PDB file of C-alpha atoms in Angstrom:
ATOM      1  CA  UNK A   1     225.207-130.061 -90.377  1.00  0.00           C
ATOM      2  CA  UNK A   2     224.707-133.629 -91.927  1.00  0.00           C
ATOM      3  CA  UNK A   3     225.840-133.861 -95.476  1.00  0.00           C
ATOM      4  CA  UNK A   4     222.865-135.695 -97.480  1.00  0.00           C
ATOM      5  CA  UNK A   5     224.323-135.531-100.937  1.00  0.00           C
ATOM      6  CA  UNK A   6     227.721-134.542-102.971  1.00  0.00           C
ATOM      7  CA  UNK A   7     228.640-134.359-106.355  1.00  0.00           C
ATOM      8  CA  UNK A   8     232.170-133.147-107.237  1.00  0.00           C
ATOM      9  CA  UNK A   9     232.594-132.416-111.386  1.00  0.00           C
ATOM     10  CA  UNK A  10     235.616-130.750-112.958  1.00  0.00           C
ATOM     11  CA  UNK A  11     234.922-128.761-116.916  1.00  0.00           C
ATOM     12  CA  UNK A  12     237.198-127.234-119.367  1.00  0.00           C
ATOM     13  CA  UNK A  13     236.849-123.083-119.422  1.00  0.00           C
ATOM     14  CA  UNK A  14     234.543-122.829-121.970  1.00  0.00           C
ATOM     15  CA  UNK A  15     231.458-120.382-122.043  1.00  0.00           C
ATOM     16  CA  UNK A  16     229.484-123.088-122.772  1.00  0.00           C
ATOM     17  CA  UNK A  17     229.949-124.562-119.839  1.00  0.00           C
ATOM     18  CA  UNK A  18     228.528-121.728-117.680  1.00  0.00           C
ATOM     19  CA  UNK A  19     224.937-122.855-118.534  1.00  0.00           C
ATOM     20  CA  UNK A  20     226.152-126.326-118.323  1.00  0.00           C
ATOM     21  CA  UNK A  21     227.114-125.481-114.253  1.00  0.00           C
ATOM     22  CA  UNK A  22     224.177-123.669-113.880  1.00  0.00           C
ATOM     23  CA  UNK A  23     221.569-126.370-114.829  1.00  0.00           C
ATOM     24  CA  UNK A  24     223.402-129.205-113.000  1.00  0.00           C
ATOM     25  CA  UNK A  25     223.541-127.511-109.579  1.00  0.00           C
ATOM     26  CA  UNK A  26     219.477-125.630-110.050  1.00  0.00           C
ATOM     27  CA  UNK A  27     218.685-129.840-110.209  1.00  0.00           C
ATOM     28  CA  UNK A  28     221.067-130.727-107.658  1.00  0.00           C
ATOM     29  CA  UNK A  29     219.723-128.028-105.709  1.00  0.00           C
ATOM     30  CA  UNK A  30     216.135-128.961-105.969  1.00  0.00           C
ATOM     31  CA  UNK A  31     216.790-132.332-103.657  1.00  0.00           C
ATOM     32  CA  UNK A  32     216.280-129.704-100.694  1.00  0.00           C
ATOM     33  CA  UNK A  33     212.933-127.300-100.685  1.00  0.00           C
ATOM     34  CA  UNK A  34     214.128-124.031-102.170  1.00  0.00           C
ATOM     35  CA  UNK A  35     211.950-121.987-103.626  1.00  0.00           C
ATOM     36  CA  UNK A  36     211.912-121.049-106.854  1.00  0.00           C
ATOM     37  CA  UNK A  37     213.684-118.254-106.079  1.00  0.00           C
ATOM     38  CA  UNK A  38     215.900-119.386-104.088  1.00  0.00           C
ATOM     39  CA  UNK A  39     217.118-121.156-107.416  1.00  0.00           C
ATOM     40  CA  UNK A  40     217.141-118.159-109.418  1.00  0.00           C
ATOM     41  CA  UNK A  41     219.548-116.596-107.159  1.00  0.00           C
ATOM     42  CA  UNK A  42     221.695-119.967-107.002  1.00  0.00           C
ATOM     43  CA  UNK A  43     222.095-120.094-110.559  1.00  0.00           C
ATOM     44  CA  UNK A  44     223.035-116.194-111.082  1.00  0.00           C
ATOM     45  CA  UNK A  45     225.471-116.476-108.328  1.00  0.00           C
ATOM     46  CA  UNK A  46     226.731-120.002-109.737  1.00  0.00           C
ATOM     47  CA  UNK A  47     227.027-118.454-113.021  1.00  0.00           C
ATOM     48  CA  UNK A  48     228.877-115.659-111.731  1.00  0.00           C
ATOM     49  CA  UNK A  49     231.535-117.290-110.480  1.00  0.00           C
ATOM     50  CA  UNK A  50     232.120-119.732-113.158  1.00  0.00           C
ATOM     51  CA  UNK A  51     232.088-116.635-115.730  1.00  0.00           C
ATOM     52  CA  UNK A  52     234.599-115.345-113.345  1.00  0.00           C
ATOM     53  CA  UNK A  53     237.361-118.578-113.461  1.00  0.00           C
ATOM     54  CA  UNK A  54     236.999-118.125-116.935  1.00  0.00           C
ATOM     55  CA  UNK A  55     237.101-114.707-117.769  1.00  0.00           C
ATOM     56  CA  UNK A  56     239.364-113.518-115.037  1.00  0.00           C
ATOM     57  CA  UNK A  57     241.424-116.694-113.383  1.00  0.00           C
ATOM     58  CA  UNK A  58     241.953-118.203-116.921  1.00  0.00           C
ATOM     59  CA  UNK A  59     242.116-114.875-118.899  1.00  0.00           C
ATOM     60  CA  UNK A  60     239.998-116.895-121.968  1.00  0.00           C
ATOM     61  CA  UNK A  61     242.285-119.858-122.027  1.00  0.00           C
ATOM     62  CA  UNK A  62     239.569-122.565-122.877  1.00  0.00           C
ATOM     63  CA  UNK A  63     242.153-125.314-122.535  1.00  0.00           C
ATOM     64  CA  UNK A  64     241.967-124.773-118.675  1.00  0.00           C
ATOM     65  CA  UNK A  65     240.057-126.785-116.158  1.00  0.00           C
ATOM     66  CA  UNK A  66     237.616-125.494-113.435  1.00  0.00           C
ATOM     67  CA  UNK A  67     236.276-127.710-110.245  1.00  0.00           C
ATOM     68  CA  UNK A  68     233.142-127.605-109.027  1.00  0.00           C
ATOM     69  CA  UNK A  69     231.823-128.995-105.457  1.00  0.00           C
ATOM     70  CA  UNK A  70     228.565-129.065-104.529  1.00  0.00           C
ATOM     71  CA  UNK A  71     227.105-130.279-101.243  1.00  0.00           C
ATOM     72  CA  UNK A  72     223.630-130.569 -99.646  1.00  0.00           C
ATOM     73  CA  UNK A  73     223.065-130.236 -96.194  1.00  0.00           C
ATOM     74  CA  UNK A  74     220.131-130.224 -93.489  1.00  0.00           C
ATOM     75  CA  UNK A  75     220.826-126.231 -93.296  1.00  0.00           C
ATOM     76  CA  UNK A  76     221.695-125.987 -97.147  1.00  0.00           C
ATOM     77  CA  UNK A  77     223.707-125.884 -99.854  1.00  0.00           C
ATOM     78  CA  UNK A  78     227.221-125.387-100.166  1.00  0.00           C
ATOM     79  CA  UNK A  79     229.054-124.360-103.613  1.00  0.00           C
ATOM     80  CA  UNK A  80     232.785-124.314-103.995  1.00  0.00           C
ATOM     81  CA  UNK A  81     234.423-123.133-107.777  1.00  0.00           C
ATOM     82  CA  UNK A  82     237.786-123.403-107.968  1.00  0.00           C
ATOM     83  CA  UNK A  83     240.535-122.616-110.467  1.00  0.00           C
ATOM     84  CA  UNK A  84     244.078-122.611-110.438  1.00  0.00           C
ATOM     85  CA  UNK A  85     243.960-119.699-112.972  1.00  0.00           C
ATOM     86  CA  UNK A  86     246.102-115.888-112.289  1.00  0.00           C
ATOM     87  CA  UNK A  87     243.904-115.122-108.937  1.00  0.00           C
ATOM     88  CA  UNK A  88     242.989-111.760-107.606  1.00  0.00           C
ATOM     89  CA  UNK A  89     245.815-109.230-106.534  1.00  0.00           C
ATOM     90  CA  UNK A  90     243.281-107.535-104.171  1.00  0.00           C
ATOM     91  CA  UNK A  91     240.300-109.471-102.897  1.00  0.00           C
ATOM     92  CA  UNK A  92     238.562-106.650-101.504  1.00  0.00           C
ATOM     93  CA  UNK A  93     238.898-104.174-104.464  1.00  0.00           C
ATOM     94  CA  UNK A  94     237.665-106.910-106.503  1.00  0.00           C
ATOM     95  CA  UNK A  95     234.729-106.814-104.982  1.00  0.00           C
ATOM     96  CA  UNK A  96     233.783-103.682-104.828  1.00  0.00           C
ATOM     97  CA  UNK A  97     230.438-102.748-106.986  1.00  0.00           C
ATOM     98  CA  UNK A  98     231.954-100.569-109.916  1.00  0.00           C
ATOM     99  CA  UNK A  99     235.158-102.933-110.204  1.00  0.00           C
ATOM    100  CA  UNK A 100     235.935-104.293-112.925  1.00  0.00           C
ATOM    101  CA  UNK A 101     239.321-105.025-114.935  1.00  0.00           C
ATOM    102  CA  UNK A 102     237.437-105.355-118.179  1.00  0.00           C
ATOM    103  CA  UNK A 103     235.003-101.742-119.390  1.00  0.00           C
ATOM    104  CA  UNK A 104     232.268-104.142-121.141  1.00  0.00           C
ATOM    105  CA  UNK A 105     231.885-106.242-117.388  1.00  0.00           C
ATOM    106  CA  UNK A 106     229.912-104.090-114.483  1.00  0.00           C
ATOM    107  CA  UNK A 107     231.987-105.541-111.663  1.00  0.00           C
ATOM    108  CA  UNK A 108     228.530-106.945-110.329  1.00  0.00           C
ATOM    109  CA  UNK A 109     229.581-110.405-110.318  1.00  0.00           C
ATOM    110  CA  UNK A 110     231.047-110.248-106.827  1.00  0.00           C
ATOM    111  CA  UNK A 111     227.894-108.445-105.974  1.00  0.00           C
ATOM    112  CA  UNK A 112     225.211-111.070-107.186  1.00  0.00           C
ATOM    113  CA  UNK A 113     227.419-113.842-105.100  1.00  0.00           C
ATOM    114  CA  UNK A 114     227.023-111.494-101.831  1.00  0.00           C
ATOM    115  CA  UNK A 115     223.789-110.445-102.433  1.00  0.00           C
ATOM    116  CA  UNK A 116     222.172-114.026-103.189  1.00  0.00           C
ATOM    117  CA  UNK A 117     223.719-116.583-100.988  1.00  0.00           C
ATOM    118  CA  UNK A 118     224.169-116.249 -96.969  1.00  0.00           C
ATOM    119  CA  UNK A 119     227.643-116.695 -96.933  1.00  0.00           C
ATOM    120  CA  UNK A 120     230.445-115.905 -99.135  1.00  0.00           C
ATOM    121  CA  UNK A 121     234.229-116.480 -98.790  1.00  0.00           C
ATOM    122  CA  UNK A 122     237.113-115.787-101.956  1.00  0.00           C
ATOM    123  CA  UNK A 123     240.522-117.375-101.418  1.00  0.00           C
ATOM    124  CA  UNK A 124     243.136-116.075-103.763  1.00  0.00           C
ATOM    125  CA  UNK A 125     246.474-115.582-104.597  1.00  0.00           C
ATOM    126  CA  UNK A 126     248.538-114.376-107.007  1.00  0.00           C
ATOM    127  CA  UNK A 127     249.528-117.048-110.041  1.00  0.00           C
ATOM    128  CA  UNK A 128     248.043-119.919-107.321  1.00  0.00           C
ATOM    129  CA  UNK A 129     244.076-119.612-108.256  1.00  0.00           C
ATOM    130  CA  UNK A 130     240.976-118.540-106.666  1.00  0.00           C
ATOM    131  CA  UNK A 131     238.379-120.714-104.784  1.00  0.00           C
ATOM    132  CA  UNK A 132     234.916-119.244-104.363  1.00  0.00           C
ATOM    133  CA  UNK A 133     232.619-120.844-101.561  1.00  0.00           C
ATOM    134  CA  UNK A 134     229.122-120.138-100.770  1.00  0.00           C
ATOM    135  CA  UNK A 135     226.042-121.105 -98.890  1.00  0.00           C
ATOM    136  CA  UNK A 136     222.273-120.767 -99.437  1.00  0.00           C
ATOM    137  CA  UNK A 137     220.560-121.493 -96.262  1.00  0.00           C
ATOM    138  CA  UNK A 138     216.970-124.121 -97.251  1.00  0.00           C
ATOM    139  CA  UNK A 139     214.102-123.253 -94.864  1.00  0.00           C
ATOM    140  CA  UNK A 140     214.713-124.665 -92.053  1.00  0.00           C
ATOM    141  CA  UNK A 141     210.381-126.073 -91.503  1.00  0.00           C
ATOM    142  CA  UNK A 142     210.727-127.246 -95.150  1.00  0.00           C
ATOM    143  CA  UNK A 143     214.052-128.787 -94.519  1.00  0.00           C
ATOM    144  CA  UNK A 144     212.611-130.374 -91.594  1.00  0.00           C
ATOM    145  CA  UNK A 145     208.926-132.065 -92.721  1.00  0.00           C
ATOM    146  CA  UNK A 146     208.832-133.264 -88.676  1.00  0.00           C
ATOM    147  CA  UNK A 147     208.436-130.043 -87.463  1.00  0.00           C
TER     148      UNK A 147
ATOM    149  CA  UNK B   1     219.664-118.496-127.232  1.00  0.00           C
ATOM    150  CA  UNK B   2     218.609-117.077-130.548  1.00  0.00           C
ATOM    151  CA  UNK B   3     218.499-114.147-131.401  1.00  0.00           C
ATOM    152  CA  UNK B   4     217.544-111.474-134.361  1.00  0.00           C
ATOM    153  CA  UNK B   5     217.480-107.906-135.437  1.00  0.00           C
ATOM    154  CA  UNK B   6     215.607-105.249-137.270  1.00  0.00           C
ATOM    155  CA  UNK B   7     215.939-101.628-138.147  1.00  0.00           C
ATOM    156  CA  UNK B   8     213.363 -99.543-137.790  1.00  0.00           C
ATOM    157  CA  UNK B   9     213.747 -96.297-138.747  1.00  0.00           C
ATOM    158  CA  UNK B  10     216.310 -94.893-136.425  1.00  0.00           C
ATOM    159  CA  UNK B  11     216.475 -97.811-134.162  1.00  0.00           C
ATOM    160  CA  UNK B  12     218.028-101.081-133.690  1.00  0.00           C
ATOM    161  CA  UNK B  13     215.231-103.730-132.296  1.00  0.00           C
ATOM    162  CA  UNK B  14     216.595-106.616-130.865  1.00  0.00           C
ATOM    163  CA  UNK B  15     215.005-109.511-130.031  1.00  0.00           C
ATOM    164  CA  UNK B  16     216.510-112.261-127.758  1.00  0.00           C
ATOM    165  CA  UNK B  17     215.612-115.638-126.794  1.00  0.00           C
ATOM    166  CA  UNK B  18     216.933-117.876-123.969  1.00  0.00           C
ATOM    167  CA  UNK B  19     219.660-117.495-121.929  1.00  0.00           C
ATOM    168  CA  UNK B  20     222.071-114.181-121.812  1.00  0.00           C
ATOM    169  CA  UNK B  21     225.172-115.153-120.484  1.00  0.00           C
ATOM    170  CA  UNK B  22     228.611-115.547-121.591  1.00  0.00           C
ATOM    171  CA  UNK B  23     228.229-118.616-123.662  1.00  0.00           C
ATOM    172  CA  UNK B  24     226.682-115.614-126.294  1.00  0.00           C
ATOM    173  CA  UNK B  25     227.892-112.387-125.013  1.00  0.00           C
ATOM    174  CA  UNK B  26     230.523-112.413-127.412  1.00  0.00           C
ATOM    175  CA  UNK B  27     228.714-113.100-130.611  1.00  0.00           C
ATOM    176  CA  UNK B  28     225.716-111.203-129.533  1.00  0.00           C
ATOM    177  CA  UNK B  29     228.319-108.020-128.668  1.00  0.00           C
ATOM    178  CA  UNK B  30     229.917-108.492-132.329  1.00  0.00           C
ATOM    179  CA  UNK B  31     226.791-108.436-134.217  1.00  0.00           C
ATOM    180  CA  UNK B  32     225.680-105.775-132.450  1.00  0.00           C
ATOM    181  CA  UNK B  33     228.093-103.728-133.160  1.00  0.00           C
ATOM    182  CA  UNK B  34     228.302-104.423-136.776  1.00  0.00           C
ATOM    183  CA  UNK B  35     224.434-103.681-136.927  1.00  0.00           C
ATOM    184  CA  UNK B  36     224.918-100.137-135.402  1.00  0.00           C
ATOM    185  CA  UNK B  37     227.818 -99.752-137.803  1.00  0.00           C
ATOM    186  CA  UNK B  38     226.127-101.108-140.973  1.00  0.00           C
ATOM    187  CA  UNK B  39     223.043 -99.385-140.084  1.00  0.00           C
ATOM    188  CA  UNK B  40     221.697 -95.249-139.078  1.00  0.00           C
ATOM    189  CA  UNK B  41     220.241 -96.545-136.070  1.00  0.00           C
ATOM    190  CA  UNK B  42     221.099 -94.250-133.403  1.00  0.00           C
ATOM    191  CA  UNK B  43     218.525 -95.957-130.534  1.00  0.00           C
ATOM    192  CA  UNK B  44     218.611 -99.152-129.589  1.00  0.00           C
ATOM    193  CA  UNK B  45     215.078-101.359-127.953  1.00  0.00           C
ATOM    194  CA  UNK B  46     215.870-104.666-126.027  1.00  0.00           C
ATOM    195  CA  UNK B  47     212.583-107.109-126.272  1.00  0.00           C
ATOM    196  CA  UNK B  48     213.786-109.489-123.193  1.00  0.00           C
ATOM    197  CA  UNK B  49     210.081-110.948-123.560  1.00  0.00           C
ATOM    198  CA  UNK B  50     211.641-114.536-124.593  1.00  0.00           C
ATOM    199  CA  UNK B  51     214.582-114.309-122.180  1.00  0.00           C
ATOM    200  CA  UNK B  52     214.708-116.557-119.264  1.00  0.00           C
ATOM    201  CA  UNK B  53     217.960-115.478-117.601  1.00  0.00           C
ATOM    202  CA  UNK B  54     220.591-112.767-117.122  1.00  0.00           C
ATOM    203  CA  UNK B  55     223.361-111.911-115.510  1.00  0.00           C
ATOM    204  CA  UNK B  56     226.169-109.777-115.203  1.00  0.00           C
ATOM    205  CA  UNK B  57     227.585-111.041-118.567  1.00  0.00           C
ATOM    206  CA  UNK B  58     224.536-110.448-120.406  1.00  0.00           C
ATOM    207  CA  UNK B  59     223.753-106.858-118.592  1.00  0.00           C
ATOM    208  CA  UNK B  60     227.853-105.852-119.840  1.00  0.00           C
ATOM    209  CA  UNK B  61     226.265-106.538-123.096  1.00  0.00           C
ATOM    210  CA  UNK B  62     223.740-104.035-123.138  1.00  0.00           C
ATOM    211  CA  UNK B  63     225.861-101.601-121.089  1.00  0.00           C
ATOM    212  CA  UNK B  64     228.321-101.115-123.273  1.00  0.00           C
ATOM    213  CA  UNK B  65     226.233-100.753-126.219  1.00  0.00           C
ATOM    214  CA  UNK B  66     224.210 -98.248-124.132  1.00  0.00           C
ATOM    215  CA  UNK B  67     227.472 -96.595-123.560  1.00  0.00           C
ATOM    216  CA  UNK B  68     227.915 -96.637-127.463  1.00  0.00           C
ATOM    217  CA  UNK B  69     224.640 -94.642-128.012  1.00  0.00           C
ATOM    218  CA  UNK B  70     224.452 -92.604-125.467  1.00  0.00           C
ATOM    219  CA  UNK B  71     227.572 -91.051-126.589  1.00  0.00           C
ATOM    220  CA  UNK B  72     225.695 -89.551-129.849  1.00  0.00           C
ATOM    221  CA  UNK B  73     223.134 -88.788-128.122  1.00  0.00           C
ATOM    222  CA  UNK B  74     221.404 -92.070-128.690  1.00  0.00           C
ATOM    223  CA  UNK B  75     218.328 -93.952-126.150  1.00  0.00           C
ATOM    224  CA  UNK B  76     218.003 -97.334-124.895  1.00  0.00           C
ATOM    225  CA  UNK B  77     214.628 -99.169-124.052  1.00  0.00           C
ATOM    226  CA  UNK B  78     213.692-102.579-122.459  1.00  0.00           C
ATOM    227  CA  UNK B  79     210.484-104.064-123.487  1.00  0.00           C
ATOM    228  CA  UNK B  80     209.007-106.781-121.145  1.00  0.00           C
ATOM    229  CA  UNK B  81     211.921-108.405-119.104  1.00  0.00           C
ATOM    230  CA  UNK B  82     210.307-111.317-117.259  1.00  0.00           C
ATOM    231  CA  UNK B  83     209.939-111.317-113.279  1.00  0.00           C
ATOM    232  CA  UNK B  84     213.208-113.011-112.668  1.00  0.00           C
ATOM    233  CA  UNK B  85     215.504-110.822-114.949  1.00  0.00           C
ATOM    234  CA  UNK B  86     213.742-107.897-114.173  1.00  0.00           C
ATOM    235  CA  UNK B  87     214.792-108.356-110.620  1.00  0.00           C
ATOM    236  CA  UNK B  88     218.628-108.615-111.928  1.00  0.00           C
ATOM    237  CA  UNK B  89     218.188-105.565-113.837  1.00  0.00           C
ATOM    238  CA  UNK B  90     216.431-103.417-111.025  1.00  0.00           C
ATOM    239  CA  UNK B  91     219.308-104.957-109.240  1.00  0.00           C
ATOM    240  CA  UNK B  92     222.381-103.975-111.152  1.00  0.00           C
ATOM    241  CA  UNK B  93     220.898-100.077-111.265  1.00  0.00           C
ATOM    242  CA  UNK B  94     220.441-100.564-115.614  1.00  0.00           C
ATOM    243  CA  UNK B  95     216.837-100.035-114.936  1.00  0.00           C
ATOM    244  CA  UNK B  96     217.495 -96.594-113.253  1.00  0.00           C
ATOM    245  CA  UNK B  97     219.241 -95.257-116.862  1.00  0.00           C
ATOM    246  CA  UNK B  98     217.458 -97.516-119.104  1.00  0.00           C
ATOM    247  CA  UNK B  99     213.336 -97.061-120.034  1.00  0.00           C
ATOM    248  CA  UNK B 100     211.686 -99.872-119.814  1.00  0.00           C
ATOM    249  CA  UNK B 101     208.312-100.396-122.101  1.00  0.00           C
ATOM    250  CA  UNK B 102     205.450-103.249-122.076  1.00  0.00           C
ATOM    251  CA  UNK B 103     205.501-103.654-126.051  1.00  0.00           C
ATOM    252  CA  UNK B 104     207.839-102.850-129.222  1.00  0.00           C
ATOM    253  CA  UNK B 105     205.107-100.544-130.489  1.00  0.00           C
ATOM    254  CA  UNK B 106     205.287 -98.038-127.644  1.00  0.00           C
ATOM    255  CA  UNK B 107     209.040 -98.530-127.166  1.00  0.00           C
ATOM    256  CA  UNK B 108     209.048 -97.140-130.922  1.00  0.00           C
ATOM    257  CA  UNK B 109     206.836 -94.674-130.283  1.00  0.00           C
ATOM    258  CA  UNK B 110     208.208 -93.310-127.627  1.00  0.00           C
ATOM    259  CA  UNK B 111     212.156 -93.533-127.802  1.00  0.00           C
ATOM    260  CA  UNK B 112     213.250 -91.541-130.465  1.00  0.00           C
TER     261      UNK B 112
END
């Protein structure tokens, strides 16, 4: 994979920056030939796991700081959101449709990252942080005008 | 997003605008809840016409308040979720408990 373009930004853990993430990487992401919705599913999963680092990994604690890497490839896009918040006890639990440690949350945000990117990896542990990285594949003719 | 409510009889309209995620969830939940206190409106109808996004923030919002109702015996509708957040709905199963409507007029008619 050949990296075409990178953008690294790091936000305080406020809600406000949720729709902040989302817009910056749906125009990042529009450098490649996603459709538009391909986009719509970037920016729900995106959004997802930014609401998670700040509602979960930082418990609410605006005064914490959350890391966002984006890169652009030939095959796609890569996202990685990390914070060095509580992390996840058990990663696999977590993610399981109905979970969720707070009654007003459906436990759908793991779901939304699965279901809308290709891949999907959570590192986490206990009082270290969680780092969530995914990948949206671009179509590989509109990635490629040559072919 | 911007938002605003009416009563109606027995039912809580609510009209949103923009974006539901958490950057309003928790003003949007709080008002909510102090309209279904301050209020006898037992249903509750969601125009999503104006809204451009959702996700699983926003949904928890309407979840629990369906939750709320449904414990007195109270109904839900939807009225005219665009493409894209009508997929997240359909998605997250909320269309499968919730009615969903094409207009306020025959979501009134019709939920109560």
């Amino acid at each position: 994979m050949k990296l075409i373009n990178q953008f690294k930004l790091q936000f305080k853990s406020i809600a406000e920056n949720v729709a902040f993430a989302r817009v910056t990487v749906a125009a990042f992401a529009s450098q490649l030939d996603y459709t538009l919705n391909d986009l719509e599913e970037i920016k729900v999963a995106l959004s997802e796991a930014i609401t998670n680092a700040i509602v979960h990994g930082y418990e609410n604690d605006h005064q914490q700081i959350i890391e966002l890497t984006v890169s652009l490839t030939d095959a796609g896009m890569e996202i990685r959101v990390e914070d060095k918040g509580k992390g996840i006890e058990d990663i696999a639990r977590a993610m399981e449709p109905t979970y969720s440690t707070d009654p007003e949350r459906m436990g759908l945000g793991f779901v939304f990252m699965q279901s809308f990117m290709d891949e999907f990896q959570v590192d986490s542990a206990p009082g270290k942080g969680t780092t969530v990285v995914m990948f949206k594949k671009v179509n590989s003719a509109a990635a490629n005008p040559e072919h | 997003m911007q938002w605003n409510f009416e009563v109606d009889a027995n039912t809580l309209v609510v009209r949103l605008a923009g974006e539901f995620d958490l950057g309003a969830a928790d003003k949007i939940r709080r008002e909510l809840d102090d309209a279904l206190d301050s209020s006898e409106a037992r249903h509750i109808i969601f125009n999503l016409s104006s809204v451009t996004y959702i996700d699983s923030t926003g949904l928890g919002v309407m979840l629990g308040r369906y939750k709320r109702i449904s414990q007195y015996g109270g109904k839900m509708a939807l009225v005219n979720p665009q493409p894209q957040v009508k997929r997240i709905l359909e998605l997250s199963g909320l269309l499968s408990i919730i009615t969903e409507y094409s207009d306020e007029t025959e979501a009134l008619a019709k939920i109560d």
